[in-house]
């Protein structure tokens, strides 16, 4: 087992990883930027190293600083969390060259599955249905026009290196495609330093359903069921749950098998998520794979009764997966508590938390790095807490979520809590009758 793990991340996920390391008896090293000095991940790690100023390209994304921190503290493994360097193949390669284990898949798997256009080709080859579109990145507008004409409008231009709903444009007719190509390309270039775009059929009002996988070097390729992440705003997830209230048992099985076909074909190692869009007829199409742990992983942990981070660490250490898939138990729902003002178009609301009280009680889990008097810096994403509730069934989980949000008090900043409360009062949500257009159609913000 590893002697010491450095966590190359911040916020709730850094703390989440530290917690599992402590339970495994592995010492931890936190890294932090100058504005994160007072974050709980720094407080709870055994050691902490400042890696630079606030901007992430000078700290959390700065590979030499992170490697130096690992070398001076004697860490023999790095957990990248999600975001930042988690899907950076070059970083995972450099770790290997420095004799430090990157807790995640091989650089080759990241390259094959982390690039969306490439991943679609990989899945198509093994017979998994993918959203119809360009087979690879498109080079210019004329090529985009040609492919769009073949598959039929509406289409979507998407960033090949994309994430967080950025670099994505719906194109309803040919006259709009030139401008969309420009703006999506510019956005992708600015966000991911890679302007490459690909194109696919725009599926109207789809459901987003994803499969959690875990694979080791001992021949185990497992999936742990699905998460329904259809409650999204501007293509970004806000609420995730498992099981999906939409898909049938047959589709659940087929999606699980499809996900495993894909990961087997690249000899994948570690945790990953295979994402699908599902249309109203329950046809599913692969869209992308995340070659890392995801924000919403606790939903699976609650219904499948396992620690995904623990298993990630075991696999990275060359050990077999400890928790084989079990039947799901009950229902779990995650609510992303973001420091954003839902009444002002979800504008970020950084600043000092004047007062904080977390809910508690049976079936309520809070993953968060913040506390009373903590100052949320404006430099990073606005996720400040995740509330995950478990119930014996979906209605029970919804009731529990309502009472837990009532107990949840944050003063000094605006959060998405009132938004979640509105969703929980909505009849369609309560009935489980929603797709990715739910927020636009049902919630007045
Ligand atoms: P990102 O990596 O930026 O999150 P994804 O490819 O995972 O991008 O897509 C995010 C969301 O955007 C999906 O969950 C879905 O709501 C929407 N989306 C993506 N592709 C399509 C498509 N072809 N048709 C309709 N909606 C799509």
Short mmCIF file of C-alpha atoms and ligand atoms in Angstrom, two decimals:
data_model
loop_
_atom_site.label_atom_id
_atom_site.label_comp_id
_atom_site.label_asym_id
_atom_site.label_seq_id
_atom_site.Cartn_x
_atom_site.Cartn_y
_atom_site.Cartn_z
CA UNK A 1 0.00 0.00 0.00
CA UNK A 2 1.07 3.60 -0.52
CA UNK A 3 3.14 5.26 2.20
CA UNK A 4 1.68 8.73 1.67
CA UNK A 5 -0.87 10.21 -0.70
CA UNK A 6 -0.80 13.78 -1.99
CA UNK A 7 -4.16 15.19 -2.98
CA UNK A 8 -3.76 17.48 -6.00
CA UNK A 9 -7.05 19.27 -5.48
CA UNK A 10 -8.99 21.54 -3.16
CA UNK A 11 -12.42 21.95 -1.62
CA UNK A 12 -14.88 19.21 -0.81
CA UNK A 13 -13.26 16.53 -2.97
CA UNK A 14 -9.84 17.01 -1.35
CA UNK A 15 -11.43 16.55 2.06
CA UNK A 16 -13.45 13.57 0.79
CA UNK A 17 -10.22 11.83 -0.31
CA UNK A 18 -8.41 12.69 2.95
CA UNK A 19 -11.25 11.07 4.90
CA UNK A 20 -10.86 7.76 3.08
CA UNK A 21 -7.05 7.88 3.39
CA UNK A 22 -7.40 8.32 7.16
CA UNK A 23 -9.73 5.33 7.32
CA UNK A 24 -7.16 3.30 5.39
CA UNK A 25 -4.37 4.51 7.70
CA UNK A 26 -2.52 6.33 4.90
CA UNK A 27 -0.91 9.70 5.75
CA UNK A 28 -1.94 12.60 3.48
CA UNK A 29 -0.46 15.75 2.01
CA UNK A 30 -2.74 18.65 1.07
CA UNK A 31 -1.67 21.27 -1.44
CA UNK A 32 -3.21 24.71 -1.42
CA UNK A 33 -3.10 28.07 -3.10
CA UNK A 34 -2.57 31.23 -1.08
CA UNK A 35 -6.32 31.90 -0.82
CA UNK A 36 -7.07 28.35 0.36
CA UNK A 37 -4.87 28.48 3.46
CA UNK A 38 -7.94 28.25 5.75
CA UNK A 39 -9.78 25.51 3.89
CA UNK A 40 -10.65 22.34 5.81
CA UNK A 41 -8.65 20.11 3.47
CA UNK A 42 -5.54 21.93 4.71
CA UNK A 43 -6.61 21.59 8.34
CA UNK A 44 -7.34 17.84 8.17
CA UNK A 45 -4.40 16.62 6.09
CA UNK A 46 -1.31 15.41 7.95
CA UNK A 47 0.88 17.84 6.01
CA UNK A 48 0.15 20.78 3.75
CA UNK A 49 2.21 22.57 1.12
CA UNK A 50 1.44 25.95 -0.46
CA UNK A 51 1.80 25.59 -4.23
CA UNK A 52 1.29 29.15 -5.41
CA UNK A 53 -1.07 32.09 -5.77
CA UNK A 54 -4.83 31.91 -6.28
CA UNK A 55 -5.13 31.56 -10.10
CA UNK A 56 -5.31 27.83 -10.78
CA UNK A 57 -2.82 28.01 -13.65
CA UNK A 58 -0.26 29.16 -11.07
CA UNK A 59 -1.18 26.58 -8.42
CA UNK A 60 -3.57 23.62 -8.85
CA UNK A 61 -2.70 23.28 -12.53
CA UNK A 62 1.02 23.90 -12.15
CA UNK A 63 2.56 20.45 -12.53
CA UNK A 64 6.14 21.30 -11.38
CA UNK A 65 4.81 22.80 -8.13
CA UNK A 66 2.66 19.78 -7.38
CA UNK A 67 5.46 17.34 -8.15
CA UNK A 68 7.89 19.29 -5.98
CA UNK A 69 5.36 19.12 -3.13
CA UNK A 70 5.15 15.35 -3.57
CA UNK A 71 8.93 14.94 -3.70
CA UNK A 72 9.70 17.07 -0.61
CA UNK A 73 7.04 15.33 1.47
CA UNK A 74 7.88 11.82 0.23
CA UNK A 75 4.41 11.09 -1.19
CA UNK A 76 4.42 7.99 -3.40
CA UNK A 77 0.96 8.52 -4.93
CA UNK A 78 -1.15 11.45 -6.10
CA UNK A 79 -4.93 11.51 -6.13
CA UNK A 80 -6.10 14.17 -8.61
CA UNK A 81 -9.78 14.33 -7.54
CA UNK A 82 -11.96 15.80 -10.34
CA UNK A 83 -11.30 18.86 -12.52
CA UNK A 84 -7.83 20.44 -12.57
CA UNK A 85 -5.32 17.72 -13.60
CA UNK A 86 -7.63 14.71 -13.20
CA UNK A 87 -7.92 14.01 -16.93
CA UNK A 88 -4.52 15.26 -17.97
CA UNK A 89 -2.63 12.37 -19.61
CA UNK A 90 0.63 14.31 -19.60
CA UNK A 91 0.40 14.79 -15.83
CA UNK A 92 -0.22 11.09 -15.26
CA UNK A 93 2.79 10.32 -17.48
CA UNK A 94 5.04 12.76 -15.62
CA UNK A 95 3.96 11.19 -12.31
CA UNK A 96 4.99 7.77 -13.62
CA UNK A 97 8.37 9.12 -14.72
CA UNK A 98 8.88 10.51 -11.22
CA UNK A 99 7.99 7.15 -9.64
CA UNK A 100 4.78 8.51 -8.21
CA UNK A 101 1.57 6.56 -8.79
CA UNK A 102 -1.19 8.61 -10.38
CA UNK A 103 -4.44 7.33 -8.84
CA UNK A 104 -6.42 6.97 -12.03
CA UNK A 105 -6.25 5.24 -15.39
CA UNK A 106 -3.14 4.97 -17.57
CA UNK A 107 -2.14 7.91 -19.79
CA UNK A 108 -3.19 5.76 -22.76
CA UNK A 109 -6.71 5.22 -21.35
CA UNK A 110 -7.05 8.93 -20.56
CA UNK A 111 -6.07 9.78 -24.14
CA UNK A 112 -8.43 7.21 -25.64
CA UNK A 113 -11.44 7.81 -23.43
CA UNK A 114 -10.93 11.36 -22.12
CA UNK A 115 -11.07 12.90 -25.58
CA UNK A 116 -14.75 12.92 -26.51
CA UNK A 117 -14.42 12.51 -30.26
CA UNK A 118 -11.93 9.66 -29.81
CA UNK A 119 -14.04 7.98 -27.11
CA UNK A 120 -17.05 7.94 -29.43
CA UNK A 121 -14.99 6.16 -32.08
CA UNK A 122 -13.82 3.62 -29.48
CA UNK A 123 -17.39 2.91 -28.36
CA UNK A 124 -18.70 2.72 -31.90
CA UNK A 125 -16.09 0.10 -32.77
CA UNK A 126 -17.33 -2.22 -30.03
CA UNK A 127 -20.93 -1.79 -31.11
CA UNK A 128 -22.18 0.66 -28.48
CA UNK A 129 -24.71 3.12 -29.91
CA UNK A 130 -23.36 6.69 -30.04
CA UNK A 131 -25.15 9.93 -30.89
CA UNK A 132 -24.92 10.21 -34.70
CA UNK A 133 -22.41 12.83 -35.79
CA UNK A 134 -18.91 13.50 -37.06
CA UNK A 135 -16.61 10.53 -36.54
CA UNK A 136 -13.83 12.77 -35.31
CA UNK A 137 -13.01 16.45 -34.85
CA UNK A 138 -14.09 18.73 -37.67
CA UNK A 139 -11.54 20.93 -39.40
CA UNK A 140 -13.62 23.80 -40.78
CA UNK A 141 -17.10 25.21 -41.23
CA UNK A 142 -17.58 23.60 -44.64
CA UNK A 143 -16.99 20.16 -43.17
CA UNK A 144 -19.43 20.99 -40.34
CA UNK A 145 -22.06 22.06 -42.89
CA UNK A 146 -21.60 18.89 -44.90
CA UNK A 147 -21.95 16.56 -41.91
CA UNK A 148 -24.87 18.55 -40.47
CA UNK A 149 -26.70 18.28 -43.80
CA UNK A 150 -26.16 14.51 -43.76
CA UNK A 151 -27.44 13.89 -40.22
CA UNK A 152 -30.09 16.63 -40.33
CA UNK A 153 -30.68 19.67 -38.13
CA UNK A 154 -30.80 20.44 -35.25
CA UNK A 155 -27.19 19.58 -34.44
CA UNK A 156 -24.85 20.38 -31.59
CA UNK A 157 -21.28 21.62 -31.87
CA UNK A 158 -19.25 20.34 -28.92
CA UNK A 159 -15.72 20.86 -27.66
CA UNK A 160 -13.67 17.70 -27.94
CA UNK A 161 -11.86 18.54 -24.71
CA UNK A 162 -15.10 19.82 -23.18
CA UNK A 163 -16.48 19.77 -19.68
CA UNK A 164 -18.96 21.66 -17.53
CA UNK A 165 -21.22 22.39 -20.49
CA UNK A 166 -18.67 24.79 -22.00
CA UNK A 167 -17.93 25.08 -25.72
CA UNK A 168 -21.34 23.72 -26.73
CA UNK A 169 -23.79 25.26 -29.22
CA UNK A 170 -27.11 24.08 -30.59
CA UNK A 171 -27.52 24.86 -34.29
CA UNK A 172 -31.08 24.81 -35.59
CA UNK A 173 -30.37 25.57 -39.25
CA UNK A 174 -27.48 26.00 -41.66
CA UNK A 175 -27.53 29.82 -41.54
CA UNK A 176 -26.47 29.69 -37.87
CA UNK A 177 -23.61 27.26 -38.17
CA UNK A 178 -20.78 29.63 -39.09
CA UNK A 179 -21.28 31.88 -36.07
CA UNK A 180 -21.78 28.88 -33.74
CA UNK A 181 -18.56 27.31 -35.03
CA UNK A 182 -16.66 30.51 -34.18
CA UNK A 183 -18.12 31.04 -30.71
CA UNK A 184 -17.95 27.41 -29.60
CA UNK A 185 -14.36 27.16 -30.89
CA UNK A 186 -13.33 30.35 -29.08
CA UNK A 187 -14.99 29.23 -25.86
CA UNK A 188 -13.30 25.82 -26.05
CA UNK A 189 -9.93 27.41 -26.79
CA UNK A 190 -10.24 29.73 -23.79
CA UNK A 191 -11.54 27.07 -21.40
CA UNK A 192 -9.51 24.00 -22.40
CA UNK A 193 -6.60 25.42 -24.48
CA UNK A 194 -7.96 23.25 -27.26
CA UNK A 195 -10.43 24.70 -29.78
CA UNK A 196 -11.18 21.34 -31.48
CA UNK A 197 -14.90 20.78 -32.08
CA UNK A 198 -16.99 17.84 -33.18
CA UNK A 199 -20.59 17.71 -34.16
CA UNK A 200 -23.51 15.52 -33.25
CA UNK A 201 -27.24 15.25 -33.68
CA UNK A 202 -29.08 17.33 -31.11
CA UNK A 203 -31.29 14.93 -29.19
CA UNK A 204 -34.36 16.87 -28.07
CA UNK A 205 -35.17 16.75 -24.37
CA UNK A 206 -33.00 13.77 -23.51
CA UNK A 207 -32.41 12.17 -20.13
CA UNK A 208 -28.82 12.07 -18.91
CA UNK A 209 -28.08 8.66 -17.41
CA UNK A 210 -24.56 7.51 -16.59
CA UNK A 211 -22.97 4.26 -15.46
CA UNK A 212 -20.33 4.03 -12.72
CA UNK A 213 -17.56 1.57 -13.56
CA UNK A 214 -14.60 0.26 -11.62
CA UNK A 215 -11.90 -1.99 -13.13
CA UNK A 216 -8.71 -3.52 -11.76
CA UNK A 217 -5.69 -5.40 -13.07
CA UNK A 218 -7.07 -8.72 -11.84
CA UNK A 219 -9.64 -9.08 -14.59
CA UNK A 220 -12.51 -7.41 -12.76
CA UNK A 221 -14.62 -5.05 -14.86
CA UNK A 222 -17.64 -4.04 -12.77
CA UNK A 223 -20.42 -1.54 -13.03
CA UNK A 224 -22.40 -0.17 -10.12
CA UNK A 225 -25.58 0.88 -11.83
CA UNK A 226 -26.69 4.28 -12.98
CA UNK A 227 -27.12 7.86 -11.86
CA UNK A 228 -29.80 10.03 -13.44
CA UNK A 229 -28.39 13.54 -13.84
CA UNK A 230 -31.16 15.10 -15.92
CA UNK A 231 -31.78 18.04 -13.57
CA UNK A 232 -29.38 20.43 -15.27
CA UNK A 233 -29.09 24.14 -15.89
CA UNK A 234 -27.22 25.15 -19.04
CA UNK A 235 -25.96 21.57 -19.39
CA UNK A 236 -24.56 21.56 -15.86
CA UNK A 237 -25.81 19.06 -13.32
CA UNK A 238 -27.53 20.32 -10.18
CA UNK A 239 -29.34 17.24 -8.82
CA UNK A 240 -28.36 13.61 -9.35
CA UNK A 241 -30.07 10.45 -8.20
CA UNK A 242 -30.01 6.68 -8.29
CA UNK A 243 -31.84 4.60 -9.37
CA UNK A 244 -33.08 6.59 -12.38
CA UNK A 245 -36.85 7.08 -12.13
CA UNK A 246 -37.02 6.87 -15.93
CA UNK A 247 -35.23 3.84 -17.38
CA UNK A 248 -36.57 0.30 -17.32
CA UNK A 249 -34.71 -2.63 -15.78
CA UNK A 250 -33.95 -3.95 -19.26
CA UNK A 251 -32.38 -0.65 -20.37
CA UNK A 252 -30.42 -0.45 -17.09
CA UNK A 253 -28.90 -3.87 -17.81
CA UNK A 254 -28.12 -3.01 -21.42
CA UNK A 255 -26.48 0.29 -20.53
CA UNK A 256 -24.35 -1.42 -17.90
CA UNK A 257 -23.24 -4.03 -20.42
CA UNK A 258 -22.50 -1.35 -23.04
CA UNK A 259 -20.37 0.61 -20.55
CA UNK A 260 -18.36 -2.51 -19.72
CA UNK A 261 -17.83 -3.37 -23.39
CA UNK A 262 -16.23 0.04 -23.85
CA UNK A 263 -13.93 -0.08 -20.83
CA UNK A 264 -12.83 -3.64 -21.52
CA UNK A 265 -11.83 -2.65 -25.05
CA UNK A 266 -9.26 -0.17 -23.74
CA UNK A 267 -8.27 -2.34 -20.78
CA UNK A 268 -9.38 0.44 -18.47
CA UNK A 269 -8.13 0.59 -14.89
CA UNK A 270 -9.72 2.46 -11.98
CA UNK A 271 -12.99 4.32 -11.56
CA UNK A 272 -14.80 5.96 -14.44
CA UNK A 273 -18.19 7.06 -15.65
CA UNK A 274 -19.72 6.23 -18.99
CA UNK A 275 -22.32 8.85 -19.89
CA UNK A 276 -25.36 8.31 -22.10
CA UNK A 277 -28.27 10.35 -23.37
CA UNK A 278 -31.58 8.50 -23.36
CA UNK A 279 -34.43 9.62 -25.61
CA UNK A 280 -38.12 9.40 -24.79
CA UNK A 281 -38.32 5.92 -26.35
CA UNK A 282 -35.53 4.74 -24.01
CA UNK A 283 -33.00 4.51 -26.83
CA UNK A 284 -29.61 5.26 -25.32
CA UNK A 285 -26.56 6.80 -26.93
CA UNK A 286 -23.03 7.10 -25.54
CA UNK A 287 -21.86 10.74 -25.25
CA UNK A 288 -18.65 10.70 -23.26
CA UNK A 289 -16.56 9.03 -20.59
CA UNK A 290 -15.12 10.73 -17.52
CA UNK A 291 -11.88 8.97 -16.65
CA UNK A 292 -11.95 10.06 -13.00
CA UNK A 293 -14.09 10.18 -9.89
CA UNK A 294 -17.11 12.45 -10.36
CA UNK A 295 -18.80 15.06 -8.19
CA UNK A 296 -21.91 12.87 -7.93
CA UNK A 297 -20.15 9.63 -6.92
CA UNK A 298 -21.69 9.62 -3.39
CA UNK A 299 -25.11 8.83 -4.88
CA UNK A 300 -23.75 5.46 -5.97
CA UNK A 301 -21.92 4.98 -2.67
CA UNK A 302 -25.19 5.42 -0.77
CA UNK A 303 -27.30 2.94 -2.75
CA UNK A 304 -24.56 0.41 -3.48
CA UNK A 305 -22.92 0.59 -0.05
CA UNK A 306 -19.28 1.04 -1.01
CA UNK A 307 -16.48 3.61 -0.84
CA UNK A 308 -15.47 4.35 -4.42
CA UNK A 309 -12.37 6.33 -3.42
CA UNK A 310 -11.14 3.43 -1.28
CA UNK A 311 -11.51 1.10 -4.24
CA UNK A 312 -9.73 3.59 -6.52
CA UNK A 313 -6.78 3.60 -4.13
CA UNK A 314 -6.72 -0.22 -3.85
CA UNK A 315 -6.76 -0.60 -7.63
CA UNK A 316 -3.98 1.99 -8.07
CA UNK A 317 -1.91 0.00 -5.56
CA UNK A 318 -2.34 -3.09 -7.75
CA UNK A 319 -4.84 -4.79 -5.43
CA UNK A 320 -8.20 -6.22 -6.50
CA UNK A 321 -11.44 -4.26 -6.09
CA UNK A 322 -12.74 -4.85 -2.54
CA UNK A 323 -16.45 -4.28 -3.17
CA UNK A 324 -18.11 -6.35 -5.85
CA UNK A 325 -21.39 -4.89 -7.16
CA UNK A 326 -24.42 -5.55 -4.98
CA UNK A 327 -28.10 -5.02 -5.60
CA UNK A 328 -29.08 -1.38 -5.03
CA UNK A 329 -30.69 -0.59 -1.73
CA UNK A 330 -33.18 2.28 -1.47
CA UNK A 331 -32.81 5.59 -3.24
CA UNK A 332 -30.24 8.42 -3.02
CA UNK A 333 -30.39 12.01 -4.27
CA UNK A 334 -27.58 14.56 -4.33
CA UNK A 335 -28.12 18.33 -4.25
CA UNK A 336 -25.27 20.58 -5.29
CA UNK A 337 -25.10 23.54 -2.92
CA UNK A 338 -23.35 26.23 -4.95
CA UNK A 339 -22.43 29.74 -3.79
CA UNK A 340 -24.64 31.25 -6.49
CA UNK A 341 -27.70 33.46 -6.49
CA UNK A 342 -30.60 31.61 -8.15
CA UNK A 343 -32.57 34.86 -8.28
CA UNK A 344 -29.83 36.60 -10.24
CA UNK A 345 -29.27 34.05 -12.98
CA UNK A 346 -27.06 31.88 -10.76
CA UNK A 347 -24.45 34.61 -10.49
CA UNK A 348 -21.52 33.49 -8.30
CA UNK A 349 -21.83 34.68 -4.72
CA UNK A 350 -18.38 34.39 -3.10
CA UNK A 351 -17.57 36.02 0.24
CA UNK A 352 -17.69 35.33 3.96
CA UNK A 353 -20.03 32.73 5.43
CA UNK A 354 -21.36 34.58 8.48
CA UNK A 355 -23.20 31.58 9.91
CA UNK A 356 -23.44 27.93 8.91
CA UNK A 357 -25.47 25.03 10.20
CA UNK A 358 -25.44 21.67 8.42
CA UNK A 359 -28.43 19.33 8.56
CA UNK A 360 -27.99 15.92 10.15
CA UNK A 361 -29.90 12.84 11.15
CA UNK A 362 -30.35 9.41 9.61
CA UNK A 363 -29.71 9.18 5.88
CA UNK A 364 -28.18 12.64 5.41
CA UNK A 365 -24.59 13.04 4.22
CA UNK A 366 -22.79 16.36 3.80
CA UNK A 367 -19.50 16.61 1.89
CA UNK A 368 -18.11 20.10 2.38
CA UNK A 369 -14.95 22.05 3.16
CA UNK A 370 -16.63 25.20 4.52
CA UNK A 371 -17.59 26.44 8.00
CA UNK A 372 -18.78 29.59 9.80
CA UNK A 373 -16.41 32.53 9.06
CA UNK A 374 -14.92 30.75 6.02
CA UNK A 375 -14.35 33.12 3.10
CA UNK A 376 -15.25 31.61 -0.30
CA UNK A 377 -12.62 32.81 -2.78
CA UNK A 378 -13.88 34.02 -6.16
CA UNK A 379 -11.24 32.06 -8.09
CA UNK A 380 -12.71 28.56 -8.34
CA UNK A 381 -15.98 26.81 -9.10
CA UNK A 382 -18.84 27.66 -6.80
CA UNK A 383 -19.59 24.21 -5.30
CA UNK A 384 -19.40 24.62 -1.51
CA UNK A 385 -21.25 21.54 -0.31
CA UNK A 386 -23.03 18.43 -1.49
CA UNK A 387 -26.02 17.15 0.39
CA UNK A 388 -26.81 13.52 -0.31
CA UNK A 389 -29.91 11.95 1.18
CA UNK A 390 -30.81 8.29 1.31
CA UNK A 391 -34.35 6.92 1.66
CA UNK A 392 -35.96 3.51 1.51
CA UNK A 393 -37.59 4.64 -1.76
CA UNK A 394 -37.68 7.81 -3.89
CA UNK A 395 -40.56 9.45 -2.02
CA UNK A 396 -38.87 8.81 1.30
CA UNK A 397 -35.65 10.34 -0.04
CA UNK A 398 -37.59 13.41 -1.25
CA UNK A 399 -39.25 13.89 2.15
CA UNK A 400 -35.90 13.54 3.87
CA UNK A 401 -34.34 16.05 1.47
CA UNK A 402 -37.08 18.58 2.26
CA UNK A 403 -36.60 18.36 6.01
CA UNK A 404 -32.80 18.40 5.67
CA UNK A 405 -32.86 21.55 3.49
CA UNK A 406 -35.08 23.19 6.10
CA UNK A 407 -32.32 22.58 8.67
CA UNK A 408 -29.59 23.82 6.31
CA UNK A 409 -28.68 27.41 7.26
CA UNK A 410 -26.09 29.54 5.48
CA UNK A 411 -25.88 33.28 6.04
CA UNK A 412 -23.70 35.90 4.38
CA UNK A 413 -23.82 34.46 0.86
CA UNK A 414 -26.49 33.29 -1.58
CA UNK A 415 -26.79 29.59 -2.40
CA UNK A 416 -28.78 27.17 -4.54
CA UNK A 417 -30.75 25.92 -1.50
CA UNK A 418 -33.95 27.88 -2.36
CA UNK A 419 -33.71 26.55 -5.92
CA UNK A 420 -33.58 22.95 -4.65
CA UNK A 421 -36.56 23.63 -2.40
CA UNK A 422 -38.57 24.77 -5.42
CA UNK A 423 -37.65 21.62 -7.33
CA UNK A 424 -38.71 19.46 -4.37
CA UNK A 425 -42.19 21.09 -4.43
CA UNK A 426 -42.66 20.45 -8.15
CA UNK A 427 -45.25 17.75 -8.97
CA UNK A 428 -43.40 16.54 -12.04
CA UNK A 429 -40.17 16.16 -10.11
CA UNK A 430 -41.99 14.32 -7.34
CA UNK A 431 -43.48 11.96 -9.91
CA UNK A 432 -40.06 11.41 -11.49
CA UNK A 433 -41.34 12.84 -14.77
CA UNK A 434 -38.47 15.00 -16.02
CA UNK A 435 -35.73 15.28 -18.63
CA UNK A 436 -32.89 17.75 -19.21
CA UNK A 437 -35.39 20.47 -20.20
CA UNK A 438 -37.06 20.34 -16.76
CA UNK A 439 -35.53 23.51 -15.25
CA UNK A 440 -36.20 25.68 -18.32
CA UNK A 441 -39.79 24.53 -18.45
CA UNK A 442 -40.69 24.33 -14.78
CA UNK A 443 -38.58 26.45 -12.48
CA UNK A 444 -38.88 30.23 -12.51
CA UNK A 445 -35.57 31.73 -11.71
P1 LIG B 1 -19.74 18.25 -20.59
O1 LIG B 1 -18.52 17.38 -20.63
O2 LIG B 1 -19.45 19.68 -20.92
O3 LIG B 1 -20.53 18.08 -19.34
P2 LIG B 1 -21.46 16.41 -22.06
O4 LIG B 1 -21.10 15.86 -23.38
O5 LIG B 1 -21.32 15.52 -20.88
O6 LIG B 1 -20.61 17.75 -21.82
O7 LIG B 1 -22.94 16.96 -22.11
C1 LIG B 1 -23.49 17.71 -21.04
C2 LIG B 1 -24.98 17.84 -21.24
O8 LIG B 1 -25.26 18.55 -22.45
C3 LIG B 1 -25.73 16.53 -21.37
O9 LIG B 1 -26.03 15.96 -20.14
C4 LIG B 1 -26.97 16.99 -22.12
O10 LIG B 1 -27.88 17.63 -21.27
C5 LIG B 1 -26.42 18.03 -23.09
N1 LIG B 1 -26.04 17.39 -24.38
C6 LIG B 1 -24.82 16.95 -24.75
N2 LIG B 1 -24.86 16.43 -25.99
C7 LIG B 1 -26.13 16.54 -26.44
C8 LIG B 1 -26.81 16.17 -27.64
N3 LIG B 1 -26.19 15.61 -28.65
N4 LIG B 1 -28.14 16.44 -27.71
C9 LIG B 1 -28.79 17.02 -26.68
N5 LIG B 1 -28.21 17.38 -25.53
C10 LIG B 1 -26.89 17.15 -25.39
#
